[in-house]
Amino acid sequence: MASTVATPMSLTSSDSVPLSSPGLSPSTPGQLSPDDVELLAKLEEVLEHINNILLPVHSKCLCLQESIQFNTFL
């Protein structure tokens, strides 16, 4: 059975792939080794940090874009 996993190039700003998606994680936690659990925890921490950085930047870009569009109508 093939599963589709989004690649960075196929994602748009409105796309999100939860870590609990069946295509990304085993169906039972018992299938993860302790090393895998540790790596997954580190990955989640890094992704949270990246989101904390990128979300404010994305919001500022949207505000700037709206400001530019507003000024072109004046």
PDB file of C-alpha atoms in Angstrom:
ATOM      1  CA  MET A   1       0.000   0.000   0.000  1.00  0.00           C
ATOM      2  CA  ALA A   2       1.560   3.292  -1.088  1.00  0.00           C
ATOM      3  CA  SER A   3       1.170   6.422   0.998  1.00  0.00           C
ATOM      4  CA  THR A   4       1.574   9.974  -0.188  1.00  0.00           C
ATOM      5  CA  VAL A   5       3.745  12.294   1.860  1.00  0.00           C
ATOM      6  CA  ALA A   6       3.910  15.990   1.036  1.00  0.00           C
ATOM      7  CA  THR A   7       7.322  17.314   0.090  1.00  0.00           C
ATOM      8  CA  PRO A   8       8.429  20.880   0.926  1.00  0.00           C
ATOM      9  CA  MET A   9       7.960  21.899  -2.710  1.00  0.00           C
ATOM     10  CA  SER A  10       4.385  20.572  -2.809  1.00  0.00           C
ATOM     11  CA  LEU A  11       3.224  22.403   0.315  1.00  0.00           C
ATOM     12  CA  THR A  12       1.456  25.744   0.189  1.00  0.00           C
ATOM     13  CA  SER A  13       0.982  28.153   3.066  1.00  0.00           C
ATOM     14  CA  SER A  14      -2.442  26.649   3.804  1.00  0.00           C
ATOM     15  CA  ASP A  15      -1.232  23.025   3.801  1.00  0.00           C
ATOM     16  CA  SER A  16      -0.460  21.216   7.011  1.00  0.00           C
ATOM     17  CA  VAL A  17       0.565  17.652   7.662  1.00  0.00           C
ATOM     18  CA  PRO A  18      -0.011  16.506  11.240  1.00  0.00           C
ATOM     19  CA  LEU A  19       2.712  14.334  12.736  1.00  0.00           C
ATOM     20  CA  SER A  20       0.039  11.815  13.684  1.00  0.00           C
ATOM     21  CA  SER A  21      -0.791  11.231  10.022  1.00  0.00           C
ATOM     22  CA  PRO A  22      -0.884   7.492   9.257  1.00  0.00           C
ATOM     23  CA  GLY A  23       1.589   7.963   6.416  1.00  0.00           C
ATOM     24  CA  LEU A  24       4.168   9.513   8.727  1.00  0.00           C
ATOM     25  CA  SER A  25       4.098   7.373  11.851  1.00  0.00           C
ATOM     26  CA  PRO A  26       3.469   3.760  12.808  1.00  0.00           C
ATOM     27  CA  SER A  27      -0.010   2.784  13.893  1.00  0.00           C
ATOM     28  CA  THR A  28       1.176   1.715  17.340  1.00  0.00           C
ATOM     29  CA  PRO A  29       3.766   3.445  19.531  1.00  0.00           C
ATOM     30  CA  GLY A  30       5.306   0.053  20.367  1.00  0.00           C
ATOM     31  CA  GLN A  31       6.834  -0.021  16.885  1.00  0.00           C
ATOM     32  CA  LEU A  32       9.149   2.888  17.735  1.00  0.00           C
ATOM     33  CA  SER A  33      12.538   2.197  19.243  1.00  0.00           C
ATOM     34  CA  PRO A  34      13.698   4.391  22.148  1.00  0.00           C
ATOM     35  CA  ASP A  35      16.117   6.109  19.749  1.00  0.00           C
ATOM     36  CA  ASP A  36      13.253   6.812  17.344  1.00  0.00           C
ATOM     37  CA  VAL A  37      11.158   8.282  20.164  1.00  0.00           C
ATOM     38  CA  GLU A  38      14.062  10.536  21.157  1.00  0.00           C
ATOM     39  CA  LEU A  39      14.636  11.645  17.562  1.00  0.00           C
ATOM     40  CA  LEU A  40      10.927  12.322  17.097  1.00  0.00           C
ATOM     41  CA  ALA A  41      10.864  14.449  20.255  1.00  0.00           C
ATOM     42  CA  LYS A  42      13.864  16.450  19.018  1.00  0.00           C
ATOM     43  CA  LEU A  43      12.267  16.873  15.597  1.00  0.00           C
ATOM     44  CA  GLU A  44       9.038  18.137  17.141  1.00  0.00           C
ATOM     45  CA  GLU A  45      11.046  20.602  19.254  1.00  0.00           C
ATOM     46  CA  VAL A  46      12.929  21.887  16.198  1.00  0.00           C
ATOM     47  CA  LEU A  47       9.719  22.188  14.167  1.00  0.00           C
ATOM     48  CA  GLU A  48       8.046  24.135  16.972  1.00  0.00           C
ATOM     49  CA  HIS A  49      11.045  26.482  17.105  1.00  0.00           C
ATOM     50  CA  ILE A  50      10.931  26.976  13.327  1.00  0.00           C
ATOM     51  CA  ASN A  51       7.194  27.707  13.458  1.00  0.00           C
ATOM     52  CA  ASN A  52       7.754  30.231  16.257  1.00  0.00           C
ATOM     53  CA  ILE A  53      10.216  32.038  13.994  1.00  0.00           C
ATOM     54  CA  LEU A  54       8.374  31.747  10.681  1.00  0.00           C
ATOM     55  CA  LEU A  55       4.824  32.573  11.746  1.00  0.00           C
ATOM     56  CA  PRO A  56       5.596  36.163  12.853  1.00  0.00           C
ATOM     57  CA  VAL A  57       7.689  36.705   9.709  1.00  0.00           C
ATOM     58  CA  HIS A  58       4.844  35.386   7.549  1.00  0.00           C
ATOM     59  CA  SER A  59       2.390  37.714   9.310  1.00  0.00           C
ATOM     60  CA  LYS A  60       4.669  40.704   8.721  1.00  0.00           C
ATOM     61  CA  CYS A  61       4.977  39.803   5.041  1.00  0.00           C
ATOM     62  CA  LEU A  62       1.200  39.607   4.713  1.00  0.00           C
ATOM     63  CA  CYS A  63       0.811  43.009   6.388  1.00  0.00           C
ATOM     64  CA  LEU A  64       3.424  44.499   4.068  1.00  0.00           C
ATOM     65  CA  GLN A  65       1.719  42.989   1.037  1.00  0.00           C
ATOM     66  CA  GLU A  66      -1.660  44.389   2.149  1.00  0.00           C
ATOM     67  CA  SER A  67      -0.071  47.799   2.703  1.00  0.00           C
ATOM     68  CA  ILE A  68       1.462  47.783  -0.775  1.00  0.00           C
ATOM     69  CA  GLN A  69      -1.844  46.765  -2.345  1.00  0.00           C
ATOM     70  CA  PHE A  70      -3.685  49.474  -0.382  1.00  0.00           C
ATOM     71  CA  ASN A  71      -1.189  52.154  -1.459  1.00  0.00           C
ATOM     72  CA  THR A  72      -1.532  51.212  -5.133  1.00  0.00           C
ATOM     73  CA  PHE A  73      -5.261  51.986  -4.976  1.00  0.00           C
ATOM     74  CA  LEU A  74      -4.695  55.529  -3.654  1.00  0.00           C
TER      75      LEU A  74
END
